[in-house]
């Protein structure tokens, strides 16, 4: 492996290798010790199909790896995947084309690598990814947590960004409390989503409540499991809401007076902008696939990134594919392969191959 003590690597090369390589950047893995470094096998399985097998059948080589740490890893992942590419080239051979794919947090890594290394990557595919940049994602997660605490103050005894290192050990207890509070106070639940605009399925009262709870559990999971590592990695709190105006209620004044206010650390904000922010300066074909009602990584990331790309006058390189419905990375095999095919077709047309 590139670093035998730190990374696990999977390399697959078919007998009929077409000299193209697909690298996969995996999504978020909690940094706690019960989640050791591992390969994203489950993440790569859709509809009971292991997607790399389909790529191998078409002649593509495939490789992926763990990173040398879990948690907030975008900076580290970029270097680790470049090391992986170098390792593949040294141990297998030089591919004629290299394509980068990433899911969720890994999609941010994929976009950054495509932006920063157009000489090494011929095209990219970002699945349900925070392409608008992690600062926007941090804002979304932080806003949901402080507004949740306003409506349900008895669940957590600590603030949004002073999460105790051992808080994750109480997660099962928090889950029980969250479900009870939200189902017993449907009016407060509705107001929470009116303010935060987090995604849910409003098609019926049943789906409204069930998806509201699902969204809350997903977002609060990140608050408890990721926040301490995020703060430690960036050297402080990267979230600021002291002057933010929250709206969506008939009584916005009470909310804005009582909601937790958090002061950011300038160094942590600089770190997030430096290592977690996309630029839109893409020079190779990029395809994105995103659920319209994504509760974890909101679809507005796509709109933000579209603006960044347009500002760089690179819109011709971006193809965004919206997928109707509620869910995070809720794609069919056909949808993923279709997006992959679009990326390959555009990349081959760009390179003239």
XYZ file of C-alpha atoms in Angstrom:
353
model
C 0.000 0.000 0.000
C 1.114 3.665 -0.311
C 1.522 3.790 3.449
C 1.300 0.274 4.818
C 0.689 1.453 8.354
C -2.215 3.702 7.474
C -4.146 2.810 4.311
C -6.037 -0.203 3.057
C -6.101 -0.468 -0.719
C -8.261 -2.351 -3.213
C -7.009 -2.666 -6.807
C -8.925 -4.548 -9.498
C -7.633 -4.921 -13.061
C -9.597 -6.966 -15.626
C -7.894 -9.172 -18.204
C -9.348 -6.996 -20.972
C -8.158 -3.750 -19.376
C -8.986 -0.785 -21.617
C -6.174 1.233 -19.990
C -8.655 3.475 -18.152
C -8.659 3.659 -14.358
C -11.510 4.614 -12.020
C -10.570 5.863 -8.537
C -13.279 6.018 -5.866
C -13.235 8.469 -2.944
C -15.340 7.150 -0.084
C -17.703 9.112 2.135
C -17.732 10.010 5.808
C -16.634 7.437 8.379
C -16.897 8.420 12.070
C -13.511 8.954 13.739
C -14.369 6.954 16.857
C -12.337 3.775 17.536
C -15.234 1.388 16.850
C -14.975 2.457 13.193
C -11.540 1.254 12.074
C -10.018 2.144 8.733
C -11.769 0.114 6.061
C -12.700 -0.214 2.413
C -16.075 1.227 1.296
C -17.605 -2.081 0.219
C -21.137 -1.269 1.425
C -20.957 2.203 -0.092
C -20.176 0.675 -3.478
C -23.079 -1.767 -3.363
C -26.386 -0.573 -4.860
C -29.415 -2.799 -5.499
C -27.304 -5.736 -4.245
C -24.843 -5.025 -7.051
C -21.154 -4.343 -6.391
C -20.619 -1.487 -8.844
C -16.896 -2.107 -9.468
C -17.819 -5.489 -10.958
C -19.857 -3.696 -13.620
C -16.951 -1.379 -14.378
C -14.523 -4.285 -14.603
C -16.856 -6.018 -17.054
C -16.536 -2.963 -19.305
C -12.745 -3.089 -19.184
C -12.073 -0.402 -16.566
C -9.540 -0.916 -13.803
C -10.789 0.142 -10.377
C -9.092 1.213 -7.195
C -10.099 2.693 -3.846
C -8.663 2.942 -0.362
C -9.286 3.958 3.178
C -7.664 7.233 4.140
C -5.036 7.352 6.838
C -7.658 8.747 9.213
C -11.438 8.845 9.526
C -13.673 11.802 10.337
C -12.982 15.227 8.798
C -10.531 14.122 6.118
C -10.901 16.218 2.965
C -7.375 17.616 3.143
C -5.902 14.221 4.008
C -8.031 12.363 1.441
C -6.737 14.484 -1.420
C -3.164 13.507 -0.641
C -4.022 9.885 0.059
C -5.766 9.434 -3.297
C -2.893 11.038 -5.187
C -0.630 8.570 -3.372
C -3.005 5.795 -4.434
C -2.753 6.872 -8.075
C 1.042 6.890 -7.857
C 0.981 3.460 -6.240
C -1.235 2.074 -9.002
C 1.027 3.515 -11.687
C 4.096 2.001 -10.054
C 2.641 -1.436 -9.379
C 0.259 -1.962 -12.330
C 1.169 0.474 -15.075
C 0.319 3.850 -16.533
C -3.360 4.238 -17.441
C -4.297 6.251 -20.490
C -7.197 7.950 -18.654
C -7.952 8.354 -14.951
C -11.471 9.107 -13.715
C -12.340 10.154 -10.181
C -15.664 9.289 -8.535
C -16.741 10.209 -5.019
C -19.797 9.714 -2.856
C -21.066 12.225 -0.276
C -17.998 13.637 1.531
C -15.855 11.756 -0.982
C -17.588 13.667 -3.766
C -16.098 16.882 -2.394
C -12.684 15.240 -2.565
C -13.367 14.114 -6.144
C -14.338 17.630 -7.252
C -11.317 19.207 -5.607
C -8.937 16.707 -7.216
C -10.534 17.314 -10.606
C -10.235 21.087 -10.161
C -6.666 21.008 -8.885
C -5.186 18.282 -11.112
C -6.708 18.474 -14.610
C -3.447 17.032 -15.948
C -4.029 13.786 -14.048
C -7.822 13.308 -14.148
C -9.820 13.127 -17.375
C -13.244 13.460 -15.760
C -15.165 13.226 -12.512
C -18.464 12.057 -11.037
C -19.729 13.444 -7.711
C -22.615 11.595 -6.065
C -24.798 13.392 -3.466
C -21.803 15.556 -2.624
C -21.306 18.897 -0.832
C -19.988 20.391 -4.063
C -20.780 23.902 -2.859
C -18.060 23.474 -0.247
C -17.843 22.255 3.316
C -18.301 25.761 4.802
C -21.879 25.748 3.475
C -22.343 22.200 4.793
C -21.030 23.197 8.221
C -23.479 26.100 8.270
C -26.368 23.782 7.376
C -25.487 21.240 10.078
C -24.774 23.900 12.696
C -27.993 25.808 12.011
C -30.051 22.642 12.274
C -28.472 21.757 15.613
C -28.980 25.160 17.278
C -32.563 25.466 16.010
C -33.301 21.897 17.117
C -32.039 22.789 20.598
C -34.345 25.810 20.676
C -37.434 23.656 20.079
C -36.245 20.606 22.028
C -33.990 21.945 24.795
C -34.108 18.822 26.973
C -32.292 16.428 24.611
C -28.713 17.726 24.794
C -27.051 19.262 27.838
C -24.253 20.862 25.796
C -24.005 23.307 22.924
C -23.611 22.695 19.217
C -19.824 23.020 19.161
C -18.770 22.004 22.647
C -19.766 18.379 22.155
C -17.967 16.191 24.731
C -15.564 13.635 23.275
C -17.522 10.839 24.935
C -20.978 12.069 23.892
C -21.218 9.443 21.151
C -21.428 6.741 23.832
C -24.877 8.095 24.715
C -26.085 8.102 21.111
C -28.679 5.354 21.583
C -30.165 7.318 24.480
C -30.260 10.479 22.373
C -31.991 8.604 19.553
C -34.765 7.495 21.895
C -35.184 11.043 23.212
C -35.166 12.635 19.764
C -37.822 10.277 18.437
C -40.025 10.778 21.505
C -39.717 14.571 21.501
C -40.395 14.977 17.792
C -43.325 12.562 17.588
C -44.934 13.933 20.756
C -44.561 17.556 19.640
C -45.468 17.554 15.970
C -46.069 21.311 15.957
C -42.525 22.011 17.161
C -41.205 19.520 14.610
C -43.024 21.367 11.822
C -41.583 24.687 12.999
C -38.068 23.210 13.137
C -38.298 22.306 9.455
C -39.969 25.583 8.561
C -36.906 27.424 9.891
C -34.124 25.105 8.756
C -35.621 24.147 5.379
C -34.124 20.692 5.821
C -35.537 18.103 3.434
C -38.388 15.758 4.244
C -41.233 14.032 2.401
C -44.447 16.045 2.924
C -46.678 13.788 0.826
C -48.649 12.610 3.887
C -48.687 13.182 7.631
C -47.116 9.761 8.150
C -44.243 10.370 5.764
C -43.853 13.919 7.073
C -43.244 12.677 10.619
C -41.153 9.648 9.664
C -38.858 11.568 7.311
C -38.624 14.519 9.695
C -37.346 12.154 12.381
C -35.020 10.443 9.890
C -33.567 13.769 8.762
C -33.084 14.948 12.345
C -31.344 11.721 13.362
C -29.058 11.908 10.342
C -28.032 15.514 10.955
C -27.714 15.189 14.722
C -25.585 12.074 14.206
C -23.013 14.288 12.519
C -23.311 16.819 15.337
C -22.433 14.221 17.969
C -20.049 11.952 16.069
C -18.171 14.419 13.854
C -18.022 17.781 15.647
C -15.130 17.079 18.075
C -12.924 15.817 15.244
C -13.959 18.692 12.979
C -12.931 21.192 15.655
C -9.676 19.366 16.383
C -8.744 18.995 12.695
C -9.363 22.636 11.820
C -7.942 24.078 15.017
C -11.184 25.574 16.316
C -14.841 26.210 15.584
C -15.537 26.806 11.861
C -19.159 27.904 12.429
C -20.500 31.406 13.065
C -24.108 32.469 13.653
C -23.914 35.455 15.993
C -25.481 37.774 13.427
C -27.676 35.292 11.554
C -31.387 36.012 11.330
C -33.566 32.921 11.557
C -37.009 33.163 9.970
C -39.949 30.889 9.224
C -42.072 31.330 12.351
C -44.884 33.618 13.360
C -42.667 34.626 16.316
C -39.188 34.946 14.854
C -38.196 37.402 17.588
C -38.253 34.815 20.389
C -36.266 32.339 18.300
C -33.553 34.863 17.456
C -33.305 36.026 21.049
C -32.997 32.565 22.568
C -31.222 30.419 19.954
C -27.640 29.502 20.811
C -25.147 31.910 19.310
C -21.711 30.580 18.378
C -18.522 32.546 17.697
C -16.171 31.031 15.155
C -12.398 30.780 15.377
C -10.854 32.692 12.432
C -8.133 30.084 12.015
C -10.709 27.295 11.709
C -12.689 29.290 9.156
C -9.518 29.876 7.134
C -8.742 26.163 7.288
C -12.222 25.290 6.023
C -11.963 27.768 3.154
C -8.495 26.576 2.229
C -9.056 22.819 2.282
C -12.817 22.302 2.157
C -13.983 24.890 -0.386
C -14.467 24.185 -4.079
C -13.530 26.927 -6.560
C -15.548 26.103 -9.668
C -12.399 26.224 -11.775
C -13.035 22.864 -13.406
C -11.298 22.152 -16.721
C -12.387 18.556 -17.268
C -15.933 17.154 -17.560
C -17.700 16.849 -14.220
C -21.056 15.148 -13.728
C -23.000 15.448 -10.485
C -25.920 13.275 -9.341
C -28.040 14.535 -6.455
C -31.420 13.796 -4.858
C -33.678 16.857 -4.928
C -34.781 16.170 -1.336
C -31.434 15.194 0.154
C -31.687 15.534 3.957
C -27.958 15.319 4.692
C -26.301 17.221 1.850
C -28.957 19.664 0.608
C -29.504 20.049 -3.112
C -28.681 23.756 -2.950
C -25.015 22.714 -3.024
C -25.608 22.105 -6.723
C -26.886 25.652 -7.202
C -23.934 27.107 -5.320
C -21.450 25.128 -7.378
C -23.204 26.028 -10.608
C -22.654 29.673 -9.664
C -18.982 29.075 -8.855
C -18.437 27.341 -12.196
C -20.271 30.083 -14.080
C -18.112 32.678 -12.344
C -15.050 30.900 -13.718
C -16.684 30.704 -17.160
C -16.411 26.910 -17.093
C -20.103 25.958 -17.290
C -19.495 23.836 -20.384
C -17.650 21.302 -18.213
C -20.480 20.778 -15.686
C -23.485 18.474 -16.044
C -25.798 18.332 -13.014
C -28.371 15.530 -12.911
C -31.165 15.973 -10.326
C -32.919 12.851 -9.051
C -36.495 13.296 -7.773
C -37.428 12.139 -4.314
C -36.264 12.068 -0.706
C -33.026 10.475 0.420
C -29.259 10.774 0.569
C -27.490 8.933 -2.257
C -30.757 7.152 -3.044
C -29.844 6.149 -6.568
C -30.499 3.083 -8.659
C -27.707 1.207 -10.379
C -29.051 2.461 -13.705
C -28.913 6.087 -12.559
C -25.305 5.797 -11.378
C -24.188 3.956 -14.504
C -26.016 6.487 -16.660
C -24.202 9.362 -14.963
C -20.915 7.470 -15.272
C -21.555 6.904 -18.971
C -22.257 10.591 -19.479
C -18.995 11.488 -17.783
C -17.008 8.972 -19.863
C -18.593 10.139 -23.108
C -17.868 13.792 -22.351
C -14.324 13.075 -21.178
C -13.464 11.004 -24.235
C -14.921 13.680 -26.486
C -12.881 16.334 -24.691
C -9.621 14.420 -25.031
C -10.374 13.254 -28.541
C -9.846 9.608 -27.567
